[in-house]
mmCIF file with all atom_site columns, C-alpha atoms in Angstrom:
data_model
loop_
_atom_site.group_PDB
_atom_site.id
_atom_site.type_symbol
_atom_site.label_atom_id
_atom_site.label_alt_id
_atom_site.label_comp_id
_atom_site.label_asym_id
_atom_site.label_entity_id
_atom_site.label_seq_id
_atom_site.pdbx_PDB_ins_code
_atom_site.Cartn_x
_atom_site.Cartn_y
_atom_site.Cartn_z
_atom_site.occupancy
_atom_site.B_iso_or_equiv
_atom_site.pdbx_formal_charge
_atom_site.auth_seq_id
_atom_site.auth_comp_id
_atom_site.auth_asym_id
_atom_site.auth_atom_id
_atom_site.pdbx_PDB_model_num
ATOM 1   C CA . MET D 1 1   ? 5.723   5.627   13.332  1.00 90.00 ? 1   MET D CA 1
ATOM 2   C CA . ILE D 1 2   ? 4.134   4.747   10.102  1.00 96.00 ? 2   ILE D CA 1
ATOM 3   C CA . ARG D 1 3   ? 2.125   7.649   8.179   1.00 96.00 ? 3   ARG D CA 1
ATOM 4   C CA . LEU D 1 4   ? -0.420  7.410   5.240   1.00 97.00 ? 4   LEU D CA 1
ATOM 5   C CA . ARG D 1 5   ? -0.265  10.120  2.492   1.00 97.00 ? 5   ARG D CA 1
ATOM 6   C CA . ARG D 1 6   ? -1.063  10.726  -0.963  1.00 97.00 ? 6   ARG D CA 1
ATOM 7   C CA . VAL D 1 7   ? 1.888   10.552  -3.217  1.00 97.00 ? 7   VAL D CA 1
ATOM 8   C CA . TYR D 1 8   ? 0.639   13.697  -4.987  1.00 96.00 ? 8   TYR D CA 1
ATOM 9   C CA . ASP D 1 9   ? 1.282   15.830  -1.614  1.00 94.00 ? 9   ASP D CA 1
ATOM 10  C CA . ALA D 1 10  ? 4.677   17.606  -1.391  1.00 92.00 ? 10  ALA D CA 1
ATOM 11  C CA . PRO D 1 11  ? 7.214   15.544  0.599   1.00 93.00 ? 11  PRO D CA 1
ATOM 12  C CA . GLU D 1 12  ? 7.823   16.610  4.115   1.00 93.00 ? 12  GLU D CA 1
ATOM 13  C CA . PRO D 1 13  ? 11.635  15.678  4.520   1.00 87.00 ? 13  PRO D CA 1
ATOM 14  C CA . GLY D 1 14  ? 11.633  16.039  8.505   1.00 87.00 ? 14  GLY D CA 1
ATOM 15  C CA . ALA D 1 15  ? 8.356   13.773  9.062   1.00 94.00 ? 15  ALA D CA 1
ATOM 16  C CA . ASP D 1 16  ? 8.223   11.328  6.193   1.00 96.00 ? 16  ASP D CA 1
ATOM 17  C CA . GLY D 1 17  ? 11.389  9.237   6.899   1.00 96.00 ? 17  GLY D CA 1
ATOM 18  C CA . VAL D 1 18  ? 11.626  6.405   4.177   1.00 97.00 ? 18  VAL D CA 1
ATOM 19  C CA . ARG D 1 19  ? 8.772   6.952   1.497   1.00 97.00 ? 19  ARG D CA 1
ATOM 20  C CA . VAL D 1 20  ? 7.369   4.053   0.239   1.00 98.00 ? 20  VAL D CA 1
ATOM 21  C CA . LEU D 1 21  ? 4.974   3.930   -2.710  1.00 97.00 ? 21  LEU D CA 1
ATOM 22  C CA . VAL D 1 22  ? 2.360   0.978   -2.094  1.00 96.00 ? 22  VAL D CA 1
ATOM 23  C CA . ASP D 1 23  ? 0.747   1.377   -5.429  1.00 95.00 ? 23  ASP D CA 1
ATOM 24  C CA . ARG D 1 24  ? 1.203   -1.229  -8.553  1.00 94.00 ? 24  ARG D CA 1
ATOM 25  C CA . LEU D 1 25  ? 0.873   1.594   -11.081 1.00 94.00 ? 25  LEU D CA 1
ATOM 26  C CA . TRP D 1 26  ? 2.984   4.637   -11.105 1.00 96.00 ? 26  TRP D CA 1
ATOM 27  C CA . PRO D 1 27  ? 0.648   7.628   -10.443 1.00 95.00 ? 27  PRO D CA 1
ATOM 28  C CA . ARG D 1 28  ? -0.360  9.249   -13.304 1.00 94.00 ? 28  ARG D CA 1
ATOM 29  C CA . GLY D 1 29  ? 1.189   12.518  -14.185 1.00 95.00 ? 29  GLY D CA 1
ATOM 30  C CA . LEU D 1 30  ? 3.668   12.587  -11.334 1.00 95.00 ? 30  LEU D CA 1
ATOM 31  C CA . ALA D 1 31  ? 7.464   12.886  -12.433 1.00 93.00 ? 31  ALA D CA 1
ATOM 32  C CA . LYS D 1 32  ? 9.562   10.364  -10.177 1.00 90.00 ? 32  LYS D CA 1
ATOM 33  C CA . GLU D 1 33  ? 11.698  12.996  -9.182  1.00 88.00 ? 33  GLU D CA 1
ATOM 34  C CA . ALA D 1 34  ? 8.725   15.229  -7.537  1.00 90.00 ? 34  ALA D CA 1
ATOM 35  C CA . ALA D 1 35  ? 7.463   12.270  -6.228  1.00 93.00 ? 35  ALA D CA 1
ATOM 36  C CA . GLY D 1 36  ? 10.223  11.778  -3.583  1.00 94.00 ? 36  GLY D CA 1
ATOM 37  C CA . VAL D 1 37  ? 9.834   8.150   -3.464  1.00 96.00 ? 37  VAL D CA 1
ATOM 38  C CA . ASP D 1 38  ? 12.517  6.008   -1.815  1.00 96.00 ? 38  ASP D CA 1
ATOM 39  C CA . GLU D 1 39  ? 11.028  2.511   -2.448  1.00 96.00 ? 39  GLU D CA 1
ATOM 40  C CA . TRP D 1 40  ? 8.480   0.749   -4.220  1.00 97.00 ? 40  TRP D CA 1
ATOM 41  C CA . PRO D 1 41  ? 7.889   -2.887  -3.186  1.00 97.00 ? 41  PRO D CA 1
ATOM 42  C CA . LYS D 1 42  ? 5.377   -4.192  -5.443  1.00 95.00 ? 42  LYS D CA 1
ATOM 43  C CA . ALA D 1 43  ? 5.368   -7.572  -3.659  1.00 95.00 ? 43  ALA D CA 1
ATOM 44  C CA . VAL D 1 44  ? 3.042   -5.573  -0.955  1.00 95.00 ? 44  VAL D CA 1
ATOM 45  C CA . THR D 1 45  ? 0.945   -4.059  -3.776  1.00 92.00 ? 45  THR D CA 1
ATOM 46  C CA . PRO D 1 46  ? -2.614  -5.265  -4.580  1.00 90.00 ? 46  PRO D CA 1
ATOM 47  C CA . SER D 1 47  ? -1.970  -7.682  -7.637  1.00 90.00 ? 47  SER D CA 1
ATOM 48  C CA . ASN D 1 48  ? -3.156  -6.537  -10.951 1.00 86.00 ? 48  ASN D CA 1
ATOM 49  C CA . GLU D 1 49  ? -6.012  -9.161  -10.811 1.00 87.00 ? 49  GLU D CA 1
ATOM 50  C CA . LEU D 1 50  ? -7.390  -7.783  -7.418  1.00 86.00 ? 50  LEU D CA 1
ATOM 51  C CA . ARG D 1 51  ? -7.045  -4.366  -8.642  1.00 81.00 ? 51  ARG D CA 1
ATOM 52  C CA . LYS D 1 52  ? -9.583  -5.231  -11.645 1.00 83.00 ? 52  LYS D CA 1
ATOM 53  C CA . TRP D 1 53  ? -11.699 -7.148  -9.412  1.00 82.00 ? 53  TRP D CA 1
ATOM 54  C CA . PHE D 1 54  ? -12.095 -4.378  -6.810  1.00 74.00 ? 54  PHE D CA 1
ATOM 55  C CA . HIS D 1 55  ? -12.656 -1.544  -9.481  1.00 74.00 ? 55  HIS D CA 1
ATOM 56  C CA . GLY D 1 56  ? -15.072 -3.825  -11.472 1.00 78.00 ? 56  GLY D CA 1
ATOM 57  C CA . GLY D 1 57  ? -17.156 -4.130  -8.664  1.00 75.00 ? 57  GLY D CA 1
ATOM 58  C CA . GLY D 1 58  ? -15.645 -6.120  -6.002  1.00 70.00 ? 58  GLY D CA 1
ATOM 59  C CA . SER D 1 59  ? -16.577 -5.506  -2.268  1.00 67.00 ? 59  SER D CA 1
ATOM 60  C CA . ALA D 1 60  ? -14.266 -3.415  0.058   1.00 70.00 ? 60  ALA D CA 1
ATOM 61  C CA . GLY D 1 61  ? -15.420 -5.779  2.940   1.00 69.00 ? 61  GLY D CA 1
ATOM 62  C CA . GLU D 1 62  ? -14.216 -8.723  1.143   1.00 72.00 ? 62  GLU D CA 1
ATOM 63  C CA . PHE D 1 63  ? -11.079 -6.955  -0.337  1.00 71.00 ? 63  PHE D CA 1
ATOM 64  C CA . ARG D 1 64  ? -10.210 -6.795  3.455   1.00 69.00 ? 64  ARG D CA 1
ATOM 65  C CA . LEU D 1 65  ? -12.305 -9.272  5.613   1.00 55.00 ? 65  LEU D CA 1
ATOM 66  C CA . GLY D 1 66  ? -13.140 -12.082 3.255   1.00 47.00 ? 66  GLY D CA 1
ATOM 67  C CA . ALA D 1 67  ? -16.597 -12.902 2.179   1.00 46.00 ? 67  ALA D CA 1
ATOM 68  C CA . PRO D 1 68  ? -19.118 -12.970 4.826   1.00 46.00 ? 68  PRO D CA 1
ATOM 69  C CA . PRO D 1 69  ? -19.942 -14.783 7.044   1.00 48.00 ? 69  PRO D CA 1
ATOM 70  C CA . SER D 1 70  ? -16.788 -16.780 6.583   1.00 49.00 ? 70  SER D CA 1
ATOM 71  C CA . GLY D 1 71  ? -14.500 -14.302 8.878   1.00 50.00 ? 71  GLY D CA 1
ATOM 72  C CA . SER D 1 72  ? -11.314 -15.386 6.694   1.00 52.00 ? 72  SER D CA 1
ATOM 73  C CA . TRP D 1 73  ? -8.700  -13.302 5.401   1.00 61.00 ? 73  TRP D CA 1
ATOM 74  C CA . GLY D 1 74  ? -9.423  -10.898 2.773   1.00 82.00 ? 74  GLY D CA 1
ATOM 75  C CA . ARG D 1 75  ? -8.283  -11.278 -0.890  1.00 83.00 ? 75  ARG D CA 1
ATOM 76  C CA . TYR D 1 76  ? -5.336  -8.355  -0.056  1.00 83.00 ? 76  TYR D CA 1
ATOM 77  C CA . GLU D 1 77  ? -4.569  -9.830  3.290   1.00 86.00 ? 77  GLU D CA 1
ATOM 78  C CA . ALA D 1 78  ? -4.438  -13.482 1.452   1.00 86.00 ? 78  ALA D CA 1
ATOM 79  C CA . GLU D 1 79  ? -2.202  -11.837 -1.067  1.00 88.00 ? 79  GLU D CA 1
ATOM 80  C CA . LEU D 1 80  ? 0.313   -10.322 1.632   1.00 88.00 ? 80  LEU D CA 1
ATOM 81  C CA . ALA D 1 81  ? 0.362   -13.975 3.236   1.00 88.00 ? 81  ALA D CA 1
ATOM 82  C CA . GLY D 1 82  ? 2.632   -15.384 0.167   1.00 91.00 ? 82  GLY D CA 1
ATOM 83  C CA . PRO D 1 83  ? 6.360   -15.727 0.660   1.00 94.00 ? 83  PRO D CA 1
ATOM 84  C CA . GLU D 1 84  ? 7.589   -12.630 -1.217  1.00 95.00 ? 84  GLU D CA 1
ATOM 85  C CA . ALA D 1 85  ? 5.208   -10.377 0.615   1.00 94.00 ? 85  ALA D CA 1
ATOM 86  C CA . VAL D 1 86  ? 5.991   -11.929 3.966   1.00 94.00 ? 86  VAL D CA 1
ATOM 87  C CA . ALA D 1 87  ? 9.755   -10.988 3.347   1.00 96.00 ? 87  ALA D CA 1
ATOM 88  C CA . GLU D 1 88  ? 8.969   -7.728  2.051   1.00 96.00 ? 88  GLU D CA 1
ATOM 89  C CA . LEU D 1 89  ? 6.535   -6.890  5.358   1.00 95.00 ? 89  LEU D CA 1
ATOM 90  C CA . ALA D 1 90  ? 9.338   -7.783  7.702   1.00 96.00 ? 90  ALA D CA 1
ATOM 91  C CA . ARG D 1 91  ? 11.475  -5.496  5.658   1.00 96.00 ? 91  ARG D CA 1
ATOM 92  C CA . LEU D 1 92  ? 9.256   -2.812  6.104   1.00 97.00 ? 92  LEU D CA 1
ATOM 93  C CA . ARG D 1 93  ? 8.589   -3.308  9.789   1.00 96.00 ? 93  ARG D CA 1
ATOM 94  C CA . SER D 1 94  ? 12.528  -3.091  10.079  1.00 96.00 ? 94  SER D CA 1
ATOM 95  C CA . LEU D 1 95  ? 12.274  0.217   8.427   1.00 96.00 ? 95  LEU D CA 1
ATOM 96  C CA . ALA D 1 96  ? 9.567   1.682   10.841  1.00 96.00 ? 96  ALA D CA 1
ATOM 97  C CA . SER D 1 97  ? 11.279  0.523   13.701  1.00 96.00 ? 97  SER D CA 1
ATOM 98  C CA . ALA D 1 98  ? 14.336  2.557   12.625  1.00 96.00 ? 98  ALA D CA 1
ATOM 99  C CA . GLY D 1 99  ? 12.394  5.712   12.228  1.00 95.00 ? 99  GLY D CA 1
ATOM 100 C CA . PRO D 1 100 ? 9.460   7.276   10.431  1.00 96.00 ? 100 PRO D CA 1
ATOM 101 C CA . LEU D 1 101 ? 8.111   5.254   7.341   1.00 97.00 ? 101 LEU D CA 1
ATOM 102 C CA . THR D 1 102 ? 5.366   6.744   5.088   1.00 98.00 ? 102 THR D CA 1
ATOM 103 C CA . LEU D 1 103 ? 3.342   4.802   2.792   1.00 97.00 ? 103 LEU D CA 1
ATOM 104 C CA . LEU D 1 104 ? 2.307   6.745   -0.283  1.00 97.00 ? 104 LEU D CA 1
ATOM 105 C CA . THR D 1 105 ? -0.854  6.103   -2.621  1.00 95.00 ? 105 THR D CA 1
ATOM 106 C CA . ALA D 1 106 ? -2.454  8.077   -5.303  1.00 95.00 ? 106 ALA D CA 1
ATOM 107 C CA . VAL D 1 107 ? -6.046  7.242   -4.086  1.00 91.00 ? 107 VAL D CA 1
ATOM 108 C CA . LYS D 1 108 ? -7.763  10.394  -2.660  1.00 93.00 ? 108 LYS D CA 1
ATOM 109 C CA . ASP D 1 109 ? -8.661  8.847   0.890   1.00 89.00 ? 109 ASP D CA 1
ATOM 110 C CA . PRO D 1 110 ? -5.662  6.786   2.098   1.00 90.00 ? 110 PRO D CA 1
ATOM 111 C CA . ALA D 1 111 ? -7.255  5.916   5.175   1.00 87.00 ? 111 ALA D CA 1
ATOM 112 C CA . ALA D 1 112 ? -9.859  4.004   3.538   1.00 82.00 ? 112 ALA D CA 1
ATOM 113 C CA . SER D 1 113 ? -7.442  2.145   0.962   1.00 84.00 ? 113 SER D CA 1
ATOM 114 C CA . HIS D 1 114 ? -5.391  -0.778  0.955   1.00 88.00 ? 114 HIS D CA 1
ATOM 115 C CA . ALA D 1 115 ? -2.763  1.570   2.384   1.00 91.00 ? 115 ALA D CA 1
ATOM 116 C CA . ALA D 1 116 ? -4.314  1.465   5.575   1.00 88.00 ? 116 ALA D CA 1
ATOM 117 C CA . VAL D 1 117 ? -4.752  -2.285  5.470   1.00 86.00 ? 117 VAL D CA 1
ATOM 118 C CA . LEU D 1 118 ? -0.854  -2.425  4.872   1.00 91.00 ? 118 LEU D CA 1
ATOM 119 C CA . ALA D 1 119 ? -0.195  -0.025  7.888   1.00 93.00 ? 119 ALA D CA 1
ATOM 120 C CA . GLU D 1 120 ? -2.373  -1.867  10.217  1.00 88.00 ? 120 GLU D CA 1
ATOM 121 C CA . LEU D 1 121 ? -0.474  -4.963  9.542   1.00 88.00 ? 121 LEU D CA 1
ATOM 122 C CA . LEU D 1 122 ? 2.803   -3.471  9.532   1.00 92.00 ? 122 LEU D CA 1
ATOM 123 C CA . SER D 1 123 ? 2.098   -2.160  13.191  1.00 90.00 ? 123 SER D CA 1
ATOM 124 C CA . ALA D 1 124 ? 0.778   -5.486  14.484  1.00 81.00 ? 124 ALA D CA 1
#
């Protein structure tokens, strides 16, 4: 089972399983001890360039699905196709098959973020 949660929410020890931070930057104002993060695999987080592009006005559709009408991979999925990310995705899939895996992000709506894209790829 793969869960999406905000890193600012208190850990749920019985339900969270392995807690994985999937943001490139550490969340502001959050002590590492309070976060309860077990892993922080930067190979599967959006690159600094991609983050800057998105926050500078990049579209959510192109972030995820590619520029229309190409139907090609989106920018984030293209990053996740790199060798280091592929290896990390395989490792995370293994963790998810062994028990609960919680993807943590600082965004206000995890279901509408890169964490949701990542959870979908891990579930496939």
